[in-house]
């Protein structure tokens, strides 16, 4: 079928164009997209800074309605509301069975290369070029073909936009706090960067009973928003020395510092500012190519822990329904993370707004 999609034929060349999408094969689901989250990972992929390279159809966060199913699909049927899980784990390899489906052993040869779980592609340009589905998802399009391992049935009453962002930004931010760091109640915490992931981490710290919860950012508007979502203190990173400010607010430094930016200076700040014996968690990925000098003396003598958190160390099929339940119970404010909606054609503007820091989370909405 012919669908409109966000296509990157070459690095830095984004077009919204008609492409040919193949029918779902065995175990796959055709989803009519209703919402797709706009994420930094899509932007970095379009610019050629991450592992997945063009030619590609962007988008990995999304939700919609099942239009059709391929042979052998038992999980959903046409008409069902579903969220997209861009980590379609096999659930049978040793890593999955050990409870780490975010690190499924089939990802390096499939999803992380932006291929379907069977290693193939589903899209072609009208002039015949094969396009990869970004993270086995390609949600920035009118329709998406998704393996049923990447499908999460939605409970009634969940807005598609909320489901779309929960699968990435929220799972990453809340998961870093609850799953990766396993924060102890009553701990002090700081979150560097107050975009969608950082604001989700702040809400995760609130769920975990942290105090203080210190938001760090370079924009006053973002700090104000962070206070509304649970930050008890804020540090303006352009006006203050972040490490000193965090130590002042917590005596020796926070028990936990979460970095959502993933840039060399903020990673260094996270490790420096966390108290002796504390835990710094890196959950953002600015680009795969940066390197950060780490002082072994800081790690050893101050007995600090430095943890990486990929997708919130989540088990998406367990965590996504749980996060949506917390949202429905009023414990997570997810509507407010969505600050702007765009039609597919305005994706370039959505990227520009995200880069400019004007929004917490932008979402593409489909009629
Ligand atoms: Zn994302
Ligand atoms: Zn697996």
mmCIF file of C-alpha atoms and ligand atoms in Angstrom:
data_model
loop_
_atom_site.group_PDB
_atom_site.id
_atom_site.type_symbol
_atom_site.label_atom_id
_atom_site.label_comp_id
_atom_site.label_asym_id
_atom_site.label_seq_id
_atom_site.Cartn_x
_atom_site.Cartn_y
_atom_site.Cartn_z
ATOM 1 C CA UNK A 1 0.000 0.000 0.000
ATOM 2 C CA UNK A 2 1.067 3.609 -0.556
ATOM 3 C CA UNK A 3 1.533 5.684 2.599
ATOM 4 C CA UNK A 4 3.031 9.039 3.520
ATOM 5 C CA UNK A 5 6.148 8.697 5.661
ATOM 6 C CA UNK A 6 9.113 10.647 7.076
ATOM 7 C CA UNK A 7 11.967 9.467 4.860
ATOM 8 C CA UNK A 8 15.682 10.096 5.200
ATOM 9 C CA UNK A 9 17.302 8.975 1.943
ATOM 10 C CA UNK A 10 20.701 10.393 2.863
ATOM 11 C CA UNK A 11 22.122 11.946 6.013
ATOM 12 C CA UNK A 12 20.593 15.397 6.611
ATOM 13 C CA UNK A 13 17.926 15.006 3.907
ATOM 14 C CA UNK A 14 14.464 14.670 5.379
ATOM 15 C CA UNK A 15 11.401 14.457 3.152
ATOM 16 C CA UNK A 16 7.764 13.641 3.783
ATOM 17 C CA UNK A 17 6.931 11.466 0.802
ATOM 18 C CA UNK A 18 4.773 8.627 -0.429
ATOM 19 C CA UNK A 19 6.373 5.207 -0.086
ATOM 20 C CA UNK A 20 5.264 1.636 -0.662
ATOM 21 C CA UNK A 21 4.658 -0.403 2.512
ATOM 22 C CA UNK A 22 4.466 -4.215 2.233
ATOM 23 C CA UNK A 23 1.645 -6.224 3.831
ATOM 24 C CA UNK A 24 2.310 -7.662 7.307
ATOM 25 C CA UNK A 25 4.002 -11.071 7.203
ATOM 26 C CA UNK A 26 3.552 -13.911 9.700
ATOM 27 C CA UNK A 27 3.515 -12.566 13.264
ATOM 28 C CA UNK A 28 3.238 -8.934 12.116
ATOM 29 C CA UNK A 29 0.580 -6.281 12.589
ATOM 30 C CA UNK A 30 -0.459 -3.364 10.366
ATOM 31 C CA UNK A 31 -1.131 -0.339 12.578
ATOM 32 C CA UNK A 32 -2.856 2.860 11.461
ATOM 33 C CA UNK A 33 -0.833 5.435 13.345
ATOM 34 C CA UNK A 34 -2.666 8.001 15.486
ATOM 35 C CA UNK A 35 0.328 9.546 17.284
ATOM 36 C CA UNK A 36 4.122 9.377 17.030
ATOM 37 C CA UNK A 37 6.507 10.940 19.545
ATOM 38 C CA UNK A 38 9.310 13.178 18.283
ATOM 39 C CA UNK A 39 12.519 12.046 19.980
ATOM 40 C CA UNK A 40 16.137 13.191 19.946
ATOM 41 C CA UNK A 41 17.069 9.713 18.683
ATOM 42 C CA UNK A 42 15.124 10.367 15.468
ATOM 43 C CA UNK A 43 16.903 13.682 15.044
ATOM 44 C CA UNK A 44 20.346 12.147 15.651
ATOM 45 C CA UNK A 45 19.568 9.352 13.209
ATOM 46 C CA UNK A 46 18.506 11.840 10.542
ATOM 47 C CA UNK A 47 21.853 13.579 11.096
ATOM 48 C CA UNK A 48 23.782 10.303 10.914
ATOM 49 C CA UNK A 49 25.004 10.402 14.531
ATOM 50 C CA UNK A 50 23.666 7.055 15.772
ATOM 51 C CA UNK A 51 24.048 3.424 14.794
ATOM 52 C CA UNK A 52 21.111 3.329 12.385
ATOM 53 C CA UNK A 53 21.926 5.005 9.102
ATOM 54 C CA UNK A 54 19.806 6.118 6.122
ATOM 55 C CA UNK A 55 18.016 5.239 3.893
ATOM 56 C CA UNK A 56 15.416 4.944 6.599
ATOM 57 C CA UNK A 57 11.839 5.761 7.677
ATOM 58 C CA UNK A 58 11.986 7.624 11.007
ATOM 59 C CA UNK A 59 9.926 7.183 14.160
ATOM 60 C CA UNK A 60 10.033 4.679 17.008
ATOM 61 C CA UNK A 61 7.479 6.035 19.468
ATOM 62 C CA UNK A 62 3.869 5.617 18.548
ATOM 63 C CA UNK A 63 0.360 4.382 19.099
ATOM 64 C CA UNK A 64 -2.552 3.631 16.832
ATOM 65 C CA UNK A 65 -5.256 1.192 15.830
ATOM 66 C CA UNK A 66 -4.722 -2.293 14.427
ATOM 67 C CA UNK A 67 -5.851 -2.289 10.806
ATOM 68 C CA UNK A 68 -4.908 -5.841 9.830
ATOM 69 C CA UNK A 69 -2.875 -8.769 11.144
ATOM 70 C CA UNK A 70 -0.607 -11.262 9.385
ATOM 71 C CA UNK A 71 -0.839 -15.048 9.817
ATOM 72 C CA UNK A 72 -0.288 -16.371 13.336
ATOM 73 C CA UNK A 73 -0.985 -13.138 15.221
ATOM 74 C CA UNK A 74 -2.816 -13.949 18.432
ATOM 75 C CA UNK A 75 -2.075 -10.926 20.580
ATOM 76 C CA UNK A 76 -4.388 -8.375 18.928
ATOM 77 C CA UNK A 77 -7.101 -8.084 16.292
ATOM 78 C CA UNK A 78 -8.252 -5.339 13.921
ATOM 79 C CA UNK A 79 -9.752 -2.401 15.794
ATOM 80 C CA UNK A 80 -7.584 -2.813 18.914
ATOM 81 C CA UNK A 81 -5.784 0.273 20.283
ATOM 82 C CA UNK A 82 -2.060 -0.452 20.620
ATOM 83 C CA UNK A 83 1.173 1.193 21.668
ATOM 84 C CA UNK A 84 4.454 0.540 19.855
ATOM 85 C CA UNK A 85 7.357 -0.953 21.790
ATOM 86 C CA UNK A 86 10.549 -0.238 19.862
ATOM 87 C CA UNK A 87 12.331 -3.023 21.741
ATOM 88 C CA UNK A 88 10.609 -6.073 20.212
ATOM 89 C CA UNK A 89 12.509 -8.627 22.304
ATOM 90 C CA UNK A 90 12.396 -12.301 21.350
ATOM 91 C CA UNK A 91 11.509 -13.379 24.900
ATOM 92 C CA UNK A 92 13.366 -16.644 24.366
ATOM 93 C CA UNK A 93 17.125 -15.877 24.359
ATOM 94 C CA UNK A 94 19.077 -16.300 27.613
ATOM 95 C CA UNK A 95 19.264 -12.518 28.155
ATOM 96 C CA UNK A 96 15.497 -12.115 27.741
ATOM 97 C CA UNK A 97 14.863 -15.096 29.995
ATOM 98 C CA UNK A 98 17.152 -13.553 32.605
ATOM 99 C CA UNK A 99 14.788 -10.572 32.727
ATOM 100 C CA UNK A 100 16.782 -8.152 30.532
ATOM 101 C CA UNK A 101 14.672 -7.887 27.343
ATOM 102 C CA UNK A 102 16.038 -4.350 26.723
ATOM 103 C CA UNK A 103 19.288 -6.156 25.837
ATOM 104 C CA UNK A 104 17.726 -9.000 23.787
ATOM 105 C CA UNK A 105 20.398 -10.884 21.892
ATOM 106 C CA UNK A 106 18.697 -10.440 18.538
ATOM 107 C CA UNK A 107 18.750 -6.608 18.686
ATOM 108 C CA UNK A 108 22.341 -6.056 17.448
ATOM 109 C CA UNK A 109 21.617 -7.834 14.154
ATOM 110 C CA UNK A 110 18.034 -6.553 13.728
ATOM 111 C CA UNK A 111 16.444 -3.684 15.691
ATOM 112 C CA UNK A 112 19.675 -1.748 16.341
ATOM 113 C CA UNK A 113 20.396 -1.897 12.604
ATOM 114 C CA UNK A 114 16.823 -0.766 11.972
ATOM 115 C CA UNK A 115 15.653 -3.990 10.403
ATOM 116 C CA UNK A 116 12.532 -5.990 11.211
ATOM 117 C CA UNK A 117 13.051 -8.814 13.753
ATOM 118 C CA UNK A 118 13.445 -11.222 10.793
ATOM 119 C CA UNK A 119 16.286 -9.060 9.439
ATOM 120 C CA UNK A 120 14.394 -7.637 6.427
ATOM 121 C CA UNK A 121 12.735 -4.319 5.500
ATOM 122 C CA UNK A 122 9.133 -3.401 4.556
ATOM 123 C CA UNK A 123 9.331 0.023 2.843
ATOM 124 C CA UNK A 124 10.396 1.158 -0.618
ATOM 125 C CA UNK A 125 10.488 4.604 -2.188
ATOM 126 C CA UNK A 126 8.298 4.911 -5.281
ATOM 127 C CA UNK A 127 11.505 4.853 -7.336
ATOM 128 C CA UNK A 128 12.464 1.509 -5.802
ATOM 129 C CA UNK A 129 14.966 2.230 -2.977
ATOM 130 C CA UNK A 130 14.619 -0.056 0.065
ATOM 131 C CA UNK A 131 14.133 1.888 3.308
ATOM 132 C CA UNK A 132 14.877 0.561 6.778
ATOM 133 C CA UNK A 133 12.256 0.845 9.519
ATOM 134 C CA UNK A 134 13.904 2.878 12.306
ATOM 135 C CA UNK A 135 14.243 0.598 15.357
ATOM 136 C CA UNK A 136 11.921 -1.984 13.742
ATOM 137 C CA UNK A 137 9.165 0.632 14.084
ATOM 138 C CA UNK A 138 9.029 3.461 11.479
ATOM 139 C CA UNK A 139 6.145 5.154 13.268
ATOM 140 C CA UNK A 140 6.445 8.551 11.570
ATOM 141 C CA UNK A 141 4.127 7.420 8.808
ATOM 142 C CA UNK A 142 0.414 6.966 8.237
ATOM 143 C CA UNK A 143 0.758 3.209 8.764
ATOM 144 C CA UNK A 144 3.400 0.954 10.303
ATOM 145 C CA UNK A 145 4.072 -2.776 10.079
ATOM 146 C CA UNK A 146 5.165 -3.958 13.524
ATOM 147 C CA UNK A 147 6.106 -7.427 14.762
ATOM 148 C CA UNK A 148 3.672 -8.512 17.456
ATOM 149 C CA UNK A 149 6.594 -8.643 19.931
ATOM 150 C CA UNK A 150 6.649 -4.849 19.512
ATOM 151 C CA UNK A 151 2.938 -4.395 20.156
ATOM 152 C CA UNK A 152 1.462 -3.438 23.529
ATOM 153 C CA UNK A 153 -2.356 -3.567 23.776
ATOM 154 C CA UNK A 154 -3.621 -0.359 25.398
ATOM 155 C CA UNK A 155 -6.109 -0.317 28.260
ATOM 156 C CA UNK A 156 -9.287 1.705 27.541
ATOM 157 C CA UNK A 157 -9.070 5.443 28.058
ATOM 158 C CA UNK A 158 -5.373 5.987 27.271
ATOM 159 C CA UNK A 159 -4.853 8.874 24.811
ATOM 160 C CA UNK A 160 -2.743 7.788 21.811
ATOM 161 C CA UNK A 161 -0.356 10.715 22.375
ATOM 162 C CA UNK A 162 0.321 9.633 25.940
ATOM 163 C CA UNK A 163 0.879 6.019 24.901
ATOM 164 C CA UNK A 164 3.300 7.214 22.216
ATOM 165 C CA UNK A 165 5.624 9.070 24.586
ATOM 166 C CA UNK A 166 5.373 6.499 27.356
ATOM 167 C CA UNK A 167 7.150 3.904 25.200
ATOM 168 C CA UNK A 168 10.380 5.923 25.094
ATOM 169 C CA UNK A 169 10.881 9.134 27.084
ATOM 170 C CA UNK A 170 8.800 8.096 30.077
ATOM 171 C CA UNK A 171 10.037 4.503 30.206
ATOM 172 C CA UNK A 172 13.634 5.772 29.933
ATOM 173 C CA UNK A 173 13.340 8.448 32.625
ATOM 174 C CA UNK A 174 11.179 6.660 35.173
ATOM 175 C CA UNK A 175 12.962 3.356 34.522
ATOM 176 C CA UNK A 176 16.400 4.864 35.180
ATOM 177 C CA UNK A 177 15.202 5.776 38.675
ATOM 178 C CA UNK A 178 13.154 2.711 39.575
ATOM 179 C CA UNK A 179 14.869 -0.072 37.601
ATOM 180 C CA UNK A 180 18.475 0.974 36.972
ATOM 181 C CA UNK A 181 19.294 2.880 40.156
ATOM 182 C CA UNK A 182 16.634 1.223 42.331
ATOM 183 C CA UNK A 183 16.527 4.424 44.333
ATOM 184 C CA UNK A 184 15.961 4.047 48.066
ATOM 185 C CA UNK A 185 13.011 6.014 49.515
ATOM 186 C CA UNK A 186 14.079 9.264 51.143
ATOM 187 C CA UNK A 187 17.213 9.668 49.029
ATOM 188 C CA UNK A 188 18.335 12.960 47.577
ATOM 189 C CA UNK A 189 18.451 13.172 43.794
ATOM 190 C CA UNK A 190 19.376 15.541 40.990
ATOM 191 C CA UNK A 191 18.359 15.347 37.337
ATOM 192 C CA UNK A 192 20.467 17.100 34.709
ATOM 193 C CA UNK A 193 18.462 18.160 31.646
ATOM 194 C CA UNK A 194 14.719 18.800 31.781
ATOM 195 C CA UNK A 195 13.436 17.542 28.440
ATOM 196 C CA UNK A 196 11.003 14.639 28.131
ATOM 197 C CA UNK A 197 13.406 12.082 29.652
ATOM 198 C CA UNK A 198 14.615 14.372 32.448
ATOM 199 C CA UNK A 199 11.087 15.415 33.423
ATOM 200 C CA UNK A 200 10.127 11.744 33.502
ATOM 201 C CA UNK A 201 13.092 11.008 35.767
ATOM 202 C CA UNK A 202 11.960 13.827 38.077
ATOM 203 C CA UNK A 203 8.549 12.177 38.250
ATOM 204 C CA UNK A 204 10.269 8.841 38.891
ATOM 205 C CA UNK A 205 12.147 10.439 41.810
ATOM 206 C CA UNK A 206 8.826 11.707 43.153
ATOM 207 C CA UNK A 207 7.375 8.168 42.893
ATOM 208 C CA UNK A 208 10.441 6.876 44.750
ATOM 209 C CA UNK A 209 9.934 9.352 47.602
ATOM 210 C CA UNK A 210 13.111 11.390 47.050
ATOM 211 C CA UNK A 211 13.883 14.694 48.764
ATOM 212 C CA UNK A 212 15.240 17.011 47.649
ATOM 213 C CA UNK A 213 14.658 16.518 43.921
ATOM 214 C CA UNK A 214 16.929 19.012 42.175
ATOM 215 C CA UNK A 215 16.374 19.886 38.520
ATOM 216 C CA UNK A 216 19.333 21.209 36.509
ATOM 217 C CA UNK A 217 18.957 22.926 33.139
ATOM 218 C CA UNK A 218 20.182 25.921 31.158
ATOM 219 C CA UNK A 219 16.689 27.308 30.498
ATOM 220 C CA UNK A 220 14.608 29.023 33.195
ATOM 221 C CA UNK A 221 11.357 28.000 31.460
ATOM 222 C CA UNK A 222 12.324 24.337 31.726
ATOM 223 C CA UNK A 223 13.265 24.702 35.381
ATOM 224 C CA UNK A 224 9.894 26.311 36.108
ATOM 225 C CA UNK A 225 8.157 23.390 34.402
ATOM 226 C CA UNK A 226 10.319 20.910 36.345
ATOM 227 C CA UNK A 227 9.127 22.500 39.600
ATOM 228 C CA UNK A 228 5.527 21.941 38.524
ATOM 229 C CA UNK A 229 6.251 18.270 37.880
ATOM 230 C CA UNK A 230 7.929 17.525 41.197
ATOM 231 C CA UNK A 231 11.333 19.202 41.440
ATOM 232 C CA UNK A 232 11.763 20.758 44.873
ATOM 233 C CA UNK A 233 14.851 22.814 43.963
ATOM 234 C CA UNK A 234 16.390 24.025 40.719
ATOM 235 C CA UNK A 235 19.879 24.905 39.528
ATOM 236 C CA UNK A 236 20.427 27.135 36.514
ATOM 237 C CA UNK A 237 23.462 25.578 34.852
ATOM 238 C CA UNK A 238 24.502 28.743 32.970
ATOM 239 C CA UNK A 239 24.393 30.981 36.021
ATOM 240 C CA UNK A 240 25.810 28.663 38.678
ATOM 241 C CA UNK A 241 28.546 26.083 39.075
ATOM 242 C CA UNK A 242 26.433 22.904 38.975
ATOM 243 C CA UNK A 243 28.719 20.732 41.102
ATOM 244 C CA UNK A 244 29.035 23.357 43.838
ATOM 245 C CA UNK A 245 25.324 24.154 43.788
ATOM 246 C CA UNK A 246 24.362 20.488 44.161
ATOM 247 C CA UNK A 247 26.794 20.056 47.053
ATOM 248 C CA UNK A 248 25.417 23.138 48.766
ATOM 249 C CA UNK A 249 21.857 21.857 48.541
ATOM 250 C CA UNK A 250 22.738 18.389 49.836
ATOM 251 C CA UNK A 251 25.866 18.909 51.984
ATOM 252 C CA UNK A 252 28.078 16.267 50.289
ATOM 253 C CA UNK A 253 26.233 15.923 47.001
ATOM 254 C CA UNK A 254 23.050 14.070 46.037
ATOM 255 C CA UNK A 255 22.757 10.323 46.656
ATOM 256 C CA UNK A 256 21.801 9.949 42.990
ATOM 257 C CA UNK A 257 22.455 12.125 39.951
ATOM 258 C CA UNK A 258 20.720 11.327 36.650
ATOM 259 C CA UNK A 259 22.084 12.767 33.419
ATOM 260 C CA UNK A 260 19.557 12.926 30.589
ATOM 261 C CA UNK A 261 21.734 15.045 28.301
ATOM 262 C CA UNK A 262 24.482 12.549 27.519
ATOM 263 C CA UNK A 263 27.075 15.200 26.676
ATOM 264 C CA UNK A 264 30.648 15.015 27.964
ATOM 265 C CA UNK A 265 30.348 17.999 30.374
ATOM 266 C CA UNK A 266 27.071 16.832 31.955
ATOM 267 C CA UNK A 267 28.316 13.258 32.401
ATOM 268 C CA UNK A 268 31.379 14.669 34.168
ATOM 269 C CA UNK A 269 29.138 16.888 36.341
ATOM 270 C CA UNK A 270 26.989 13.900 37.312
ATOM 271 C CA UNK A 271 29.986 11.888 38.445
ATOM 272 C CA UNK A 272 31.676 14.793 40.226
ATOM 273 C CA UNK A 273 28.631 16.032 42.076
ATOM 274 C CA UNK A 274 27.240 12.746 43.372
ATOM 275 C CA UNK A 275 28.121 12.197 47.040
ATOM 276 C CA UNK A 276 30.829 9.705 48.084
ATOM 277 C CA UNK A 277 29.214 6.287 47.859
ATOM 278 C CA UNK A 278 26.521 7.731 45.594
ATOM 279 C CA UNK A 279 25.320 6.689 42.167
ATOM 280 C CA UNK A 280 25.527 8.590 38.879
ATOM 281 C CA UNK A 281 23.269 7.297 36.112
ATOM 282 C CA UNK A 282 23.776 8.145 32.453
ATOM 283 C CA UNK A 283 20.512 7.693 30.571
ATOM 284 C CA UNK A 284 20.780 10.104 27.645
ATOM 285 C CA UNK A 285 22.578 9.489 24.396
ATOM 286 C CA UNK A 286 23.677 12.664 22.693
ATOM 287 C CA UNK A 287 25.704 10.886 20.042
ATOM 288 C CA UNK A 288 27.529 7.572 19.997
ATOM 289 C CA UNK A 289 30.897 9.084 19.184
ATOM 290 C CA UNK A 290 31.702 11.196 22.252
ATOM 291 C CA UNK A 291 34.245 10.081 24.851
ATOM 292 C CA UNK A 292 34.452 11.238 28.455
ATOM 293 C CA UNK A 293 37.629 11.150 30.567
ATOM 294 C CA UNK A 294 36.871 9.371 33.839
ATOM 295 C CA UNK A 295 39.093 9.683 36.886
ATOM 296 C CA UNK A 296 39.532 6.252 38.502
ATOM 297 C CA UNK A 297 40.459 8.075 41.719
ATOM 298 C CA UNK A 298 36.997 9.660 41.863
ATOM 299 C CA UNK A 299 35.345 6.281 41.361
ATOM 300 C CA UNK A 300 37.597 4.302 43.712
ATOM 301 C CA UNK A 301 38.453 6.674 46.555
ATOM 302 C CA UNK A 302 34.926 8.059 46.795
ATOM 303 C CA UNK A 303 33.413 4.638 46.151
ATOM 304 C CA UNK A 304 31.047 6.065 43.527
ATOM 305 C CA UNK A 305 28.967 4.076 41.112
ATOM 306 C CA UNK A 306 28.581 5.102 37.462
ATOM 307 C CA UNK A 307 25.703 3.296 35.745
ATOM 308 C CA UNK A 308 24.458 3.283 32.178
ATOM 309 C CA UNK A 309 20.734 2.943 31.711
ATOM 310 C CA UNK A 310 19.424 1.839 28.340
ATOM 311 C CA UNK A 311 15.692 2.459 27.869
ATOM 312 C CA UNK A 312 15.296 2.618 31.633
ATOM 313 C CA UNK A 313 16.535 -0.980 32.007
ATOM 314 C CA UNK A 314 12.904 -1.691 31.201
ATOM 315 C CA UNK A 315 10.976 -4.828 30.534
ATOM 316 C CA UNK A 316 8.632 -2.982 28.170
ATOM 317 C CA UNK A 317 5.818 -5.532 28.206
ATOM 318 C CA UNK A 318 5.759 -5.297 32.013
ATOM 319 C CA UNK A 319 6.710 -1.649 32.486
ATOM 320 C CA UNK A 320 4.559 0.036 29.832
ATOM 321 C CA UNK A 321 1.239 -1.226 31.227
ATOM 322 C CA UNK A 322 2.484 -0.340 34.723
ATOM 323 C CA UNK A 323 3.414 3.215 33.708
ATOM 324 C CA UNK A 324 0.047 3.682 32.005
ATOM 325 C CA UNK A 325 -1.675 2.460 35.160
ATOM 326 C CA UNK A 326 0.276 4.996 37.216
ATOM 327 C CA UNK A 327 -0.817 7.652 34.707
ATOM 328 C CA UNK A 328 -4.463 6.631 35.024
ATOM 329 C CA UNK A 329 -4.117 6.692 38.796
ATOM 330 C CA UNK A 330 -2.805 10.261 38.713
ATOM 331 C CA UNK A 331 0.704 9.317 39.873
ATOM 332 C CA UNK A 332 2.426 10.308 36.615
ATOM 333 C CA UNK A 333 1.592 13.538 34.811
ATOM 334 C CA UNK A 334 2.102 12.511 31.216
ATOM 335 C CA UNK A 335 -0.393 14.782 29.421
ATOM 336 C CA UNK A 336 1.624 17.760 30.528
ATOM 337 C CA UNK A 337 4.848 16.418 28.998
ATOM 338 C CA UNK A 338 3.261 16.871 25.564
ATOM 339 C CA UNK A 339 3.718 20.532 24.848
ATOM 340 C CA UNK A 340 3.085 20.677 21.101
ATOM 341 C CA UNK A 341 1.301 18.680 18.367
ATOM 342 C CA UNK A 342 2.189 18.671 14.684
ATOM 343 C CA UNK A 343 0.910 17.080 11.484
ATOM 344 C CA UNK A 344 3.439 14.747 9.789
ATOM 345 C CA UNK A 345 4.307 17.456 7.230
ATOM 346 C CA UNK A 346 5.608 19.699 10.023
ATOM 347 C CA UNK A 347 8.199 17.232 11.316
ATOM 348 C CA UNK A 348 11.091 19.556 10.334
ATOM 349 C CA UNK A 349 9.531 22.260 12.532
ATOM 350 C CA UNK A 350 9.082 19.750 15.361
ATOM 351 C CA UNK A 351 12.801 18.884 15.178
ATOM 352 C CA UNK A 352 13.691 22.591 15.138
ATOM 353 C CA UNK A 353 11.516 23.258 18.212
ATOM 354 C CA UNK A 354 13.085 20.306 20.031
ATOM 355 C CA UNK A 355 16.616 21.481 19.208
ATOM 356 C CA UNK A 356 15.749 24.993 20.338
ATOM 357 C CA UNK A 357 14.564 23.616 23.671
ATOM 358 C CA UNK A 358 11.149 25.230 23.222
ATOM 359 C CA UNK A 359 9.164 22.105 24.108
ATOM 360 C CA UNK A 360 9.201 19.204 26.569
ATOM 361 C CA UNK A 361 7.859 16.699 24.089
ATOM 362 C CA UNK A 362 6.401 17.154 20.618
ATOM 363 C CA UNK A 363 4.046 14.620 19.107
ATOM 364 C CA UNK A 364 2.993 14.036 15.513
ATOM 365 C CA UNK A 365 -0.738 13.457 15.322
ATOM 366 C CA UNK A 366 -2.523 11.725 12.478
ATOM 367 C CA UNK A 367 -6.143 12.372 11.540
HETATM 368 ZN ZN1 LIG B 1 12.662 7.902 21.682
HETATM 369 ZN ZN1 LIG B 2 15.823 -12.098 23.424
#
